[in-house]
Amino acid sequence: MTQSKRETERKYEPPSGGVAGLPDLTGVGPVASVTTAGPEELDAVYHDTEDLRLAGASVTLRRRTGGPDAGWHLKLPIGGDTREEVRAPLSDDVPEALRGLVLSRTRGAPLRPVVRIRSTRAVRQLRDAGGSVLAELSLDEVRADATASGGGRAEWGELEVELADGVGPALLDVVEKKLRKRGIVRSDSPSKLARALRDTGVDGPVVRRPSAGVVAGSAGSYVLAYLREQVGTLVALDPAVRRELPDAVHQMRVTCRRLRGCLRSYRSVLDRRVTDPVRAELRWLAGELGTARDQEVLRERIDAGLDGLPGDLVLGPVAARLRAWEVSRDVDVRSRTRQALDAPRYLRLLDALDALDALVGGPPLRAKAAGKPARTMARAVLKEYGRLAGRMERALALPAGRTRETELHEARKAAKKLRYAAEVARPALGKPVARLGNHAKAVQQLLGEHQDAVVAQATLRELAVAAHGAGESAFTWGVLYGRERAVAEARQQALPEVWRSASDPALRAPLAH
């Protein structure tokens, strides 16, 4: 069993004179009083792969004893001064739950102790007028020992200011202002582990840097930068999906689509002999995630529809049947997602995506990658627009019915590909391509609402049939079905006008020159 919390903190060089050198923070912002706690004796052993893959991703995994939160701590970067800390009970070995949460970074490489850090901590608690803790100032005397043979020892002091749960980051700014007046400056190390690795002589993590072989400002440089960003996002989302955090599956699926779209749209830049197999694997992963996401969207849609009905339109055990339907599907969906992320196939995909970046300097680039982006990238975007226009022309020419719904769904996918192609090109081509991408997004969203209503109709019909077969009233399911059908029809009626705006030649003119 794991627990998690968000941790927002800043680290500083210690004041001269130790605790006596700390300024009085009473009256700083909402701080009404300062109380003393501790001292604490903390003993932490940090674990990582042999080549320090976790440290390279600014992730830390430690087994700590002493203090109020003894146990295993996994810290995942979020941004700025904030990290997500996932905790597990104290045990001799790394808990399996935490091994899973770092799998996208370790790729299954063994975890081993890399450094032991012991700290003697003096704590000052900053409290508001009601006595609640706003933040803690921890002054640590730190001793670090490398665990590998030949490793060294290091000692230093450190001041840490950590916010209590629910306290806004503005408090850190006012506290820092007071600290600076006393000559206390930020630490040049982002974490104790980073400093311990450096000062004990442990080899640091390998950091990839783009090679000078890729021409700055070329089409290839923009495409590779986008791929690098999306691969990082995919890896970072993995722990959130495993923990079933809200919207995590959706975001990972979208990232897969962005990567697929980039590899597809920019085949003039990237060698498809290398990238087509990667696209196929991304399609597999998106498909595995899609089951969970589609179920999530459908459940939320039906729940919202039911909640919005007046009580006199809800007949029979509707809520119970809906819950039973959700539970029966959730178990299979969650199992499928977990199996996909634990599969060797998934880890091979992550390695293949890394290889696209690792080959920078000799990456799978074609001759056009060295060219200026204005021509190469604009042409790729306009090609995707042409595919969307063809889909829309076919769909709008069809009469209402199943065939038209299918074509509209394909048009939605084409709009999404145009949107992502424009997204890749935006840093190079600026506002003209951004405007086209925004119109593609409007088409995609409208067609997405249409598709969601179509899928909901099919599920509501199944629920109505099941209710009727069980001797229950199917009336409520019929009402919801009728509403979804009306939504689908309304979206189809709105589509021509939205497409008229998106297909305005003036949007494409700046890209055609």
Short mmCIF file of C-alpha atoms in Angstrom, two decimals:
data_model
loop_
_atom_site.label_atom_id
_atom_site.label_comp_id
_atom_site.label_asym_id
_atom_site.label_seq_id
_atom_site.Cartn_x
_atom_site.Cartn_y
_atom_site.Cartn_z
CA MET A 1 0.00 0.00 0.00
CA THR A 2 1.38 3.41 -0.97
CA GLN A 3 0.46 6.95 0.00
CA SER A 4 1.37 10.16 -1.75
CA LYS A 5 1.64 13.88 -1.13
CA ARG A 6 2.92 16.90 -2.97
CA GLU A 7 6.11 18.38 -1.57
CA THR A 8 7.07 21.98 -2.28
CA GLU A 9 10.43 23.06 -0.93
CA ARG A 10 13.55 25.12 -1.52
CA LYS A 11 17.11 24.40 -0.42
CA TYR A 12 19.67 26.95 0.78
CA GLU A 13 23.25 27.10 1.93
CA PRO A 14 23.32 27.04 5.74
CA PRO A 15 23.68 30.29 7.67
CA SER A 16 26.96 30.99 9.35
CA GLY A 17 26.56 30.25 13.02
CA GLY A 18 24.09 27.40 12.49
CA VAL A 19 20.69 27.76 14.15
CA ALA A 20 21.79 31.01 15.75
CA GLY A 21 22.29 32.48 12.28
CA LEU A 22 18.65 32.01 11.26
CA PRO A 23 16.59 35.20 11.10
CA ASP A 24 13.45 35.58 13.19
CA LEU A 25 10.59 34.88 10.76
CA THR A 26 7.80 35.96 13.09
CA GLY A 27 5.62 38.45 11.27
CA VAL A 28 6.82 37.44 7.80
CA GLY A 29 3.68 37.15 5.71
CA PRO A 30 1.12 35.05 7.61
CA VAL A 31 3.71 33.70 10.07
CA ALA A 32 2.54 34.56 13.59
CA SER A 33 4.95 32.40 15.59
CA VAL A 34 7.93 30.07 15.25
CA THR A 35 8.23 26.92 17.37
CA THR A 36 11.02 24.41 17.79
CA ALA A 37 10.77 20.67 17.07
CA GLY A 38 13.33 17.88 17.00
CA PRO A 39 16.17 17.33 16.80
CA GLU A 40 15.86 14.33 14.45
CA GLU A 41 18.38 11.72 13.34
CA LEU A 42 17.65 10.58 9.79
CA ASP A 43 19.33 7.71 7.95
CA ALA A 44 18.53 7.22 4.25
CA VAL A 45 19.91 4.80 1.67
CA TYR A 46 19.28 5.92 -1.90
CA HIS A 47 18.71 3.31 -4.61
CA ASP A 48 19.29 3.62 -8.34
CA THR A 49 20.47 1.65 -11.35
CA GLU A 50 24.16 1.19 -11.99
CA ASP A 51 24.12 4.00 -14.56
CA LEU A 52 21.96 6.24 -12.33
CA ARG A 53 18.91 6.41 -14.58
CA LEU A 54 16.68 7.73 -11.80
CA ALA A 55 19.06 10.51 -10.87
CA GLY A 56 19.33 11.42 -14.55
CA ALA A 57 15.55 11.93 -14.57
CA SER A 58 15.57 13.93 -11.28
CA VAL A 59 13.84 11.01 -9.53
CA THR A 60 14.92 9.79 -6.09
CA LEU A 61 14.15 6.51 -4.34
CA ARG A 62 15.25 6.05 -0.74
CA ARG A 63 14.76 3.87 2.32
CA ARG A 64 14.75 6.14 5.36
CA THR A 65 14.63 5.50 9.08
CA GLY A 66 14.23 8.09 11.82
CA GLY A 67 11.87 11.03 11.88
CA PRO A 68 8.08 10.93 11.64
CA ASP A 69 7.91 9.46 8.11
CA ALA A 70 10.22 6.43 8.17
CA GLY A 71 9.74 4.16 5.17
CA TRP A 72 10.37 4.09 1.43
CA HIS A 73 10.05 7.42 -0.40
CA LEU A 74 9.86 7.86 -4.16
CA LYS A 75 10.04 11.48 -5.34
CA LEU A 76 8.84 12.32 -8.84
CA PRO A 77 9.40 15.75 -10.42
CA ILE A 78 6.33 17.85 -11.22
CA GLY A 79 7.81 21.26 -11.93
CA GLY A 80 9.36 24.22 -10.21
CA ASP A 81 9.82 23.64 -6.47
CA THR A 82 7.23 20.83 -6.33
CA ARG A 83 7.58 17.06 -6.40
CA GLU A 84 5.22 14.16 -5.84
CA GLU A 85 6.33 11.97 -2.94
CA VAL A 86 5.00 8.40 -2.93
CA ARG A 87 5.54 6.54 0.32
CA ALA A 88 5.52 2.85 1.16
CA PRO A 89 5.99 1.09 4.53
CA LEU A 90 9.45 0.21 5.75
CA SER A 91 10.82 -3.08 4.39
CA ASP A 92 14.20 -4.59 3.59
CA ASP A 93 13.79 -4.57 -0.20
CA VAL A 94 12.38 -2.01 -2.62
CA PRO A 95 8.57 -2.49 -2.57
CA GLU A 96 7.15 -3.92 -5.78
CA ALA A 97 4.71 -1.02 -6.07
CA LEU A 98 7.61 1.46 -6.22
CA ARG A 99 9.57 -0.72 -8.63
CA GLY A 100 6.61 -0.49 -10.97
CA LEU A 101 6.43 3.28 -10.65
CA VAL A 102 10.04 3.68 -11.81
CA LEU A 103 9.94 1.01 -14.53
CA SER A 104 9.60 3.54 -17.35
CA ARG A 105 12.90 5.03 -16.18
CA THR A 106 14.82 1.91 -15.14
CA ARG A 107 13.54 -0.32 -18.01
CA GLY A 108 13.92 -3.23 -15.64
CA ALA A 109 17.57 -2.63 -14.75
CA PRO A 110 18.38 -3.77 -11.18
CA LEU A 111 18.10 -1.24 -8.37
CA ARG A 112 20.94 -1.10 -5.87
CA PRO A 113 22.10 1.17 -3.04
CA VAL A 114 24.26 4.00 -4.40
CA VAL A 115 24.73 6.34 -1.45
CA ARG A 116 23.88 6.54 2.25
CA ILE A 117 22.97 9.94 3.66
CA ARG A 118 22.68 10.59 7.40
CA SER A 119 21.39 13.89 8.71
CA THR A 120 21.09 15.52 12.09
CA ARG A 121 18.12 17.86 11.72
CA ALA A 122 17.02 20.88 13.73
CA VAL A 123 13.46 21.94 12.89
CA ARG A 124 11.68 25.27 13.18
CA GLN A 125 7.91 25.30 12.48
CA LEU A 126 6.30 28.44 11.07
CA ARG A 127 2.74 28.79 12.38
CA ASP A 128 -0.17 31.07 11.58
CA ALA A 129 -2.30 32.96 14.10
CA GLY A 130 -4.42 29.86 14.72
CA GLY A 131 -1.40 27.70 15.49
CA SER A 132 -1.47 25.68 12.26
CA VAL A 133 1.89 24.82 10.69
CA LEU A 134 2.54 26.75 7.48
CA ALA A 135 6.04 25.50 6.76
CA GLU A 136 9.09 23.86 8.31
CA LEU A 137 12.66 25.13 8.28
CA SER A 138 15.07 22.24 8.61
CA LEU A 139 18.74 22.86 9.27
CA ASP A 140 20.65 19.67 8.46
CA GLU A 141 24.18 18.51 9.18
CA VAL A 142 24.67 15.98 6.40
CA ARG A 143 27.11 13.06 6.08
CA ALA A 144 27.12 11.08 2.83
CA ASP A 145 28.93 7.83 2.04
CA ALA A 146 29.07 6.14 -1.35
CA THR A 147 28.05 2.51 -1.03
CA ALA A 148 30.21 1.17 -3.86
CA SER A 149 33.79 0.21 -3.17
CA GLY A 150 36.17 3.06 -3.78
CA GLY A 151 33.51 5.66 -3.09
CA GLY A 152 34.22 8.59 -0.85
CA ARG A 153 32.61 10.52 1.98
CA ALA A 154 31.28 14.08 2.07
CA GLU A 155 29.90 16.40 4.73
CA TRP A 156 27.99 19.65 4.38
CA GLY A 157 25.24 21.76 5.89
CA GLU A 158 21.90 22.53 4.30
CA LEU A 159 18.83 24.61 5.04
CA GLU A 160 15.49 23.47 3.67
CA VAL A 161 12.14 25.28 3.70
CA GLU A 162 9.16 22.99 3.00
CA LEU A 163 5.54 24.11 2.80
CA ALA A 164 2.80 22.34 4.72
CA ASP A 165 -0.05 20.77 2.73
CA GLY A 166 -2.37 23.32 1.22
CA VAL A 167 -0.12 26.34 1.71
CA GLY A 168 0.48 28.46 -1.39
CA PRO A 169 3.98 28.98 -2.82
CA ALA A 170 3.87 32.74 -2.16
CA LEU A 171 5.05 32.02 1.39
CA LEU A 172 8.33 30.66 0.00
CA ASP A 173 8.98 33.98 -1.71
CA VAL A 174 8.50 36.12 1.39
CA VAL A 175 10.58 33.74 3.51
CA GLU A 176 13.34 33.76 0.90
CA LYS A 177 13.39 37.54 0.88
CA LYS A 178 14.02 37.51 4.63
CA LEU A 179 16.72 34.84 4.28
CA ARG A 180 18.53 36.81 1.58
CA LYS A 181 18.75 39.81 3.88
CA ARG A 182 20.71 37.58 6.25
CA GLY A 183 23.00 36.50 3.39
CA ILE A 184 21.45 33.04 3.02
CA VAL A 185 21.44 32.00 -0.66
CA ARG A 186 19.97 29.12 -2.64
CA SER A 187 21.89 25.86 -2.80
CA ASP A 188 23.46 25.01 -6.15
CA SER A 189 22.34 21.38 -5.75
CA PRO A 190 18.70 20.46 -6.41
CA SER A 191 18.74 17.61 -3.88
CA LYS A 192 20.84 15.92 -1.23
CA LEU A 193 21.33 13.00 -3.59
CA ALA A 194 22.70 15.19 -6.38
CA ARG A 195 25.24 16.75 -4.02
CA ALA A 196 26.13 13.42 -2.47
CA LEU A 197 26.82 11.84 -5.86
CA ARG A 198 28.98 14.79 -6.82
CA ASP A 199 30.90 15.16 -3.58
CA THR A 200 31.52 11.46 -2.93
CA GLY A 201 32.92 10.92 -6.41
CA VAL A 202 30.16 8.66 -7.71
CA ASP A 203 29.93 8.91 -11.51
CA GLY A 204 27.02 11.14 -12.42
CA PRO A 205 24.13 10.10 -14.63
CA VAL A 206 24.55 10.17 -18.38
CA VAL A 207 22.94 13.32 -19.80
CA ARG A 208 22.01 13.28 -23.49
CA ARG A 209 22.74 16.43 -25.42
CA PRO A 210 21.78 17.16 -29.00
CA SER A 211 24.71 16.66 -31.32
CA ALA A 212 26.22 19.45 -33.33
CA GLY A 213 25.55 17.19 -36.33
CA VAL A 214 21.97 18.45 -36.45
CA VAL A 215 21.82 21.93 -37.93
CA ALA A 216 20.23 24.41 -35.54
CA GLY A 217 17.09 25.96 -36.98
CA SER A 218 16.68 23.20 -39.57
CA ALA A 219 13.49 21.21 -40.08
CA GLY A 220 15.21 18.22 -38.51
CA SER A 221 16.12 20.11 -35.35
CA TYR A 222 12.50 21.17 -34.79
CA VAL A 223 11.12 17.68 -35.38
CA LEU A 224 13.67 16.06 -33.08
CA ALA A 225 13.05 18.64 -30.34
CA TYR A 226 9.32 17.88 -30.49
CA LEU A 227 9.94 14.13 -30.36
CA ARG A 228 12.26 14.55 -27.38
CA GLU A 229 9.65 16.55 -25.49
CA GLN A 230 6.87 14.04 -26.14
CA VAL A 231 8.99 11.02 -25.22
CA GLY A 232 9.81 12.72 -21.92
CA THR A 233 6.11 13.32 -21.33
CA LEU A 234 5.26 9.68 -22.08
CA VAL A 235 7.85 8.38 -19.60
CA ALA A 236 6.77 10.86 -16.92
CA LEU A 237 3.10 9.89 -17.26
CA ASP A 238 3.76 6.20 -16.67
CA PRO A 239 3.67 6.36 -12.83
CA ALA A 240 0.44 8.38 -12.91
CA VAL A 241 -1.25 5.79 -15.14
CA ARG A 242 -0.13 2.97 -12.87
CA ARG A 243 -1.60 4.83 -9.88
CA GLU A 244 -4.85 5.43 -11.82
CA LEU A 245 -4.68 9.19 -11.32
CA PRO A 246 -7.44 11.23 -13.01
CA ASP A 247 -6.87 11.96 -16.70
CA ALA A 248 -3.50 10.14 -16.73
CA VAL A 249 -4.58 7.49 -19.23
CA HIS A 250 -6.04 10.16 -21.50
CA GLN A 251 -2.84 12.22 -21.40
CA MET A 252 -0.65 9.20 -22.14
CA ARG A 253 -2.89 8.20 -25.04
CA VAL A 254 -2.75 11.74 -26.44
CA THR A 255 1.04 11.68 -26.16
CA CYS A 256 1.15 8.43 -28.14
CA ARG A 257 -0.96 10.08 -30.82
CA ARG A 258 1.26 13.15 -30.90
CA LEU A 259 4.31 10.96 -31.39
CA ARG A 260 2.60 8.88 -34.07
CA GLY A 261 1.40 12.01 -35.81
CA CYS A 262 4.86 13.55 -35.84
CA LEU A 263 6.48 10.40 -37.21
CA ARG A 264 3.80 10.15 -39.87
CA SER A 265 3.50 13.78 -40.97
CA TYR A 266 7.24 14.37 -41.16
CA ARG A 267 8.27 11.34 -43.18
CA SER A 268 10.02 13.77 -45.52
CA VAL A 269 12.32 14.53 -42.58
CA LEU A 270 12.57 11.13 -40.85
CA ASP A 271 13.55 7.84 -42.43
CA ARG A 272 10.38 5.78 -42.32
CA ARG A 273 12.34 2.53 -42.45
CA VAL A 274 13.30 3.37 -38.86
CA THR A 275 10.20 5.19 -37.71
CA ASP A 276 7.37 3.10 -39.22
CA PRO A 277 7.98 0.18 -36.81
CA VAL A 278 7.95 2.67 -33.91
CA ARG A 279 4.65 4.12 -35.19
CA ALA A 280 3.16 0.65 -35.24
CA GLU A 281 4.15 0.06 -31.63
CA LEU A 282 2.76 3.43 -30.58
CA ARG A 283 -0.50 2.46 -32.22
CA TRP A 284 -0.52 -0.75 -30.18
CA LEU A 285 0.07 1.13 -26.92
CA ALA A 286 -2.58 3.75 -27.72
CA GLY A 287 -5.00 0.91 -28.45
CA GLU A 288 -4.33 -0.74 -25.10
CA LEU A 289 -4.82 2.58 -23.32
CA GLY A 290 -7.84 3.40 -25.45
CA THR A 291 -10.00 0.75 -23.84
CA ALA A 292 -9.55 2.39 -20.44
CA ARG A 293 -10.01 5.90 -21.79
CA ASP A 294 -13.10 5.08 -23.82
CA GLN A 295 -14.64 3.41 -20.79
CA GLU A 296 -13.81 6.44 -18.64
CA VAL A 297 -15.39 8.90 -21.11
CA LEU A 298 -18.48 6.76 -21.56
CA ARG A 299 -18.98 6.30 -17.82
CA GLU A 300 -18.67 10.03 -17.13
CA ARG A 301 -21.05 10.86 -19.98
CA ILE A 302 -23.78 8.47 -18.87
CA ASP A 303 -23.34 9.46 -15.21
CA ALA A 304 -23.73 13.14 -16.12
CA GLY A 305 -26.77 12.42 -18.28
CA LEU A 306 -28.44 10.47 -15.51
CA ASP A 307 -27.65 13.12 -12.89
CA GLY A 308 -29.25 15.73 -15.12
CA LEU A 309 -32.60 13.97 -15.41
CA PRO A 310 -35.57 15.06 -13.29
CA GLY A 311 -36.52 12.48 -10.69
CA ASP A 312 -39.80 11.60 -12.39
CA LEU A 313 -37.88 10.41 -15.48
CA VAL A 314 -35.78 7.92 -13.52
CA LEU A 315 -37.75 4.69 -13.35
CA GLY A 316 -36.50 1.39 -11.96
CA PRO A 317 -33.11 0.43 -10.46
CA VAL A 318 -31.22 2.57 -12.96
CA ALA A 319 -28.32 3.55 -10.68
CA ALA A 320 -27.75 -0.05 -9.56
CA ARG A 321 -27.68 -1.33 -13.14
CA LEU A 322 -25.26 1.41 -14.18
CA ARG A 323 -22.93 0.64 -11.27
CA ALA A 324 -22.99 -3.08 -12.12
CA TRP A 325 -22.18 -2.27 -15.75
CA GLU A 326 -19.26 -0.06 -14.69
CA VAL A 327 -17.78 -2.59 -12.28
CA SER A 328 -18.02 -5.45 -14.76
CA ARG A 329 -16.04 -3.48 -17.30
CA ASP A 330 -13.60 -1.64 -15.02
CA VAL A 331 -11.90 -4.81 -13.79
CA ASP A 332 -11.03 -5.97 -17.31
CA VAL A 333 -10.04 -2.49 -18.46
CA ARG A 334 -7.65 -1.85 -15.57
CA SER A 335 -6.10 -5.28 -15.95
CA ARG A 336 -5.47 -4.66 -19.64
CA THR A 337 -3.75 -1.34 -18.95
CA ARG A 338 -1.52 -2.82 -16.25
CA GLN A 339 -0.56 -5.76 -18.44
CA ALA A 340 0.39 -3.44 -21.29
CA LEU A 341 2.67 -1.30 -19.10
CA ASP A 342 4.31 -4.37 -17.57
CA ALA A 343 4.89 -6.06 -20.94
CA PRO A 344 8.42 -6.38 -22.40
CA ARG A 345 6.91 -4.99 -25.61
CA TYR A 346 6.23 -1.67 -23.87
CA LEU A 347 9.79 -1.42 -22.55
CA ARG A 348 11.15 -2.17 -26.02
CA LEU A 349 9.00 0.66 -27.37
CA LEU A 350 10.45 3.10 -24.82
CA ASP A 351 13.96 1.99 -25.79
CA ALA A 352 13.12 2.48 -29.47
CA LEU A 353 11.83 5.99 -28.78
CA ASP A 354 15.00 6.78 -26.84
CA ALA A 355 17.02 5.52 -29.78
CA LEU A 356 15.50 8.15 -32.05
CA ASP A 357 17.02 10.75 -29.73
CA ALA A 358 20.19 8.84 -28.91
CA LEU A 359 21.03 8.72 -32.59
CA VAL A 360 21.16 12.51 -32.77
CA GLY A 361 24.32 13.26 -34.70
CA GLY A 362 23.54 10.29 -36.90
CA PRO A 363 19.74 10.07 -36.45
CA PRO A 364 17.28 8.61 -38.97
CA LEU A 365 17.07 11.88 -40.89
CA ARG A 366 16.53 12.34 -44.60
CA ALA A 367 18.15 14.98 -46.77
CA LYS A 368 15.28 17.45 -46.35
CA ALA A 369 15.89 17.50 -42.60
CA ALA A 370 18.82 19.85 -43.14
CA GLY A 371 16.71 22.33 -45.07
CA LYS A 372 14.96 25.43 -43.80
CA PRO A 373 11.68 24.64 -42.04
CA ALA A 374 9.55 27.18 -43.92
CA ARG A 375 9.30 24.94 -46.98
CA THR A 376 9.66 21.41 -45.60
CA MET A 377 7.41 21.76 -42.55
CA ALA A 378 4.79 23.91 -44.28
CA ARG A 379 4.49 21.28 -46.99
CA ALA A 380 3.96 18.54 -44.40
CA VAL A 381 1.22 20.54 -42.70
CA LEU A 382 -0.55 21.32 -45.98
CA LYS A 383 -0.41 17.66 -46.94
CA GLU A 384 -2.28 16.77 -43.76
CA TYR A 385 -4.80 19.50 -44.54
CA GLY A 386 -5.39 17.93 -47.95
CA ARG A 387 -6.15 14.58 -46.33
CA LEU A 388 -8.62 16.21 -43.95
CA ALA A 389 -10.31 18.10 -46.79
CA GLY A 390 -10.79 14.87 -48.72
CA ARG A 391 -12.34 13.17 -45.70
CA MET A 392 -14.66 16.08 -45.03
CA GLU A 393 -15.79 16.27 -48.66
CA ARG A 394 -16.72 12.58 -48.66
CA ALA A 395 -18.48 12.73 -45.29
CA LEU A 396 -20.56 15.83 -46.03
CA ALA A 397 -21.71 14.38 -49.36
CA LEU A 398 -23.21 11.28 -47.69
CA PRO A 399 -26.79 11.03 -46.41
CA ALA A 400 -27.37 10.64 -42.66
CA GLY A 401 -26.71 7.12 -41.42
CA ARG A 402 -24.07 4.67 -40.29
CA THR A 403 -21.77 5.20 -43.28
CA ARG A 404 -21.68 8.94 -42.74
CA GLU A 405 -20.97 8.47 -39.02
CA THR A 406 -18.01 6.27 -39.93
CA GLU A 407 -16.65 8.84 -42.37
CA LEU A 408 -17.05 11.61 -39.81
CA HIS A 409 -15.05 9.55 -37.34
CA GLU A 410 -12.28 9.19 -39.93
CA ALA A 411 -12.43 12.93 -40.56
CA ARG A 412 -12.02 13.51 -36.84
CA LYS A 413 -8.80 11.47 -36.88
CA ALA A 414 -7.57 13.44 -39.90
CA ALA A 415 -8.27 16.73 -38.10
CA LYS A 416 -6.27 15.47 -35.16
CA LYS A 417 -3.30 14.63 -37.40
CA LEU A 418 -3.40 18.10 -38.93
CA ARG A 419 -3.54 19.65 -35.47
CA TYR A 420 -0.49 17.70 -34.30
CA ALA A 421 1.47 18.42 -37.49
CA ALA A 422 0.80 22.12 -36.92
CA GLU A 423 1.86 21.74 -33.30
CA VAL A 424 5.27 20.39 -34.35
CA ALA A 425 5.73 23.24 -36.83
CA ARG A 426 4.56 26.07 -34.59
CA PRO A 427 7.99 26.97 -33.08
CA ALA A 428 9.34 27.30 -36.62
CA LEU A 429 6.40 28.78 -38.53
CA GLY A 430 4.66 30.83 -35.84
CA LYS A 431 1.16 32.30 -35.93
CA PRO A 432 0.03 31.21 -39.42
CA VAL A 433 0.43 27.52 -38.65
CA ALA A 434 -0.94 28.05 -35.12
CA ARG A 435 -4.15 29.53 -36.56
CA LEU A 436 -4.60 26.59 -38.90
CA GLY A 437 -3.98 24.22 -35.99
CA ASN A 438 -6.59 25.97 -33.87
CA HIS A 439 -9.21 25.58 -36.60
CA ALA A 440 -8.29 21.91 -36.96
CA LYS A 441 -8.78 21.56 -33.21
CA ALA A 442 -12.26 23.10 -33.47
CA VAL A 443 -13.21 20.57 -36.16
CA GLN A 444 -11.73 17.73 -34.09
CA GLN A 445 -13.61 18.74 -30.95
CA LEU A 446 -16.95 19.03 -32.74
CA LEU A 447 -16.50 15.65 -34.39
CA GLY A 448 -15.33 14.23 -31.06
CA GLU A 449 -18.56 15.31 -29.39
CA HIS A 450 -20.46 13.71 -32.27
CA GLN A 451 -18.54 10.44 -31.93
CA ASP A 452 -19.01 10.33 -28.15
CA ALA A 453 -22.77 10.73 -28.63
CA VAL A 454 -22.81 7.95 -31.24
CA VAL A 455 -20.90 5.54 -28.96
CA ALA A 456 -23.13 6.45 -26.00
CA GLN A 457 -26.24 5.58 -28.02
CA ALA A 458 -24.97 2.06 -28.65
CA THR A 459 -24.20 1.50 -24.95
CA LEU A 460 -27.52 2.94 -23.81
CA ARG A 461 -29.35 0.62 -26.17
CA GLU A 462 -27.47 -2.35 -24.63
CA LEU A 463 -28.45 -1.19 -21.14
CA ALA A 464 -32.07 -0.77 -22.22
CA VAL A 465 -32.18 -4.28 -23.69
CA ALA A 466 -30.60 -5.75 -20.53
CA ALA A 467 -33.07 -3.89 -18.31
CA HIS A 468 -36.03 -5.06 -20.39
CA GLY A 469 -34.78 -8.64 -20.27
CA ALA A 470 -34.57 -8.45 -16.47
CA GLY A 471 -38.16 -7.22 -16.22
CA GLU A 472 -37.09 -3.64 -15.40
CA SER A 473 -38.34 -0.45 -17.02
CA ALA A 474 -36.21 0.60 -20.01
CA PHE A 475 -37.82 4.06 -20.10
CA THR A 476 -34.92 5.99 -18.55
CA TRP A 477 -32.38 4.43 -20.88
CA GLY A 478 -34.60 5.40 -23.78
CA VAL A 479 -34.74 9.00 -22.60
CA LEU A 480 -30.94 9.15 -22.39
CA TYR A 481 -30.67 7.51 -25.81
CA GLY A 482 -32.93 10.16 -27.32
CA ARG A 483 -30.87 12.94 -25.82
CA GLU A 484 -27.62 11.52 -27.20
CA ARG A 485 -29.19 11.15 -30.62
CA ALA A 486 -30.23 14.81 -30.50
CA VAL A 487 -26.66 15.80 -29.56
CA ALA A 488 -25.23 13.85 -32.50
CA GLU A 489 -27.67 15.47 -34.92
CA ALA A 490 -26.95 18.95 -33.55
CA ARG A 491 -23.21 18.46 -34.03
CA GLN A 492 -23.74 17.35 -37.61
CA GLN A 493 -25.83 20.45 -38.28
CA ALA A 494 -23.10 22.70 -36.86
CA LEU A 495 -20.30 21.00 -38.81
CA PRO A 496 -20.61 22.76 -42.20
CA GLU A 497 -20.12 26.20 -40.67
CA VAL A 498 -17.14 25.07 -38.56
CA TRP A 499 -15.57 23.42 -41.60
CA ARG A 500 -16.21 26.52 -43.72
CA SER A 501 -14.05 28.52 -41.32
CA ALA A 502 -11.36 25.86 -41.12
CA SER A 503 -11.13 25.49 -44.91
CA ASP A 504 -10.81 29.22 -45.63
CA PRO A 505 -7.95 29.53 -48.17
CA ALA A 506 -6.68 32.59 -46.32
CA LEU A 507 -5.56 30.29 -43.48
CA ARG A 508 -3.30 28.29 -45.79
CA ALA A 509 -2.03 31.11 -47.97
CA PRO A 510 0.91 32.12 -45.69
CA LEU A 511 2.12 28.50 -45.70
CA ALA A 512 1.91 28.03 -49.45
CA HIS A 513 4.68 30.51 -50.31
#
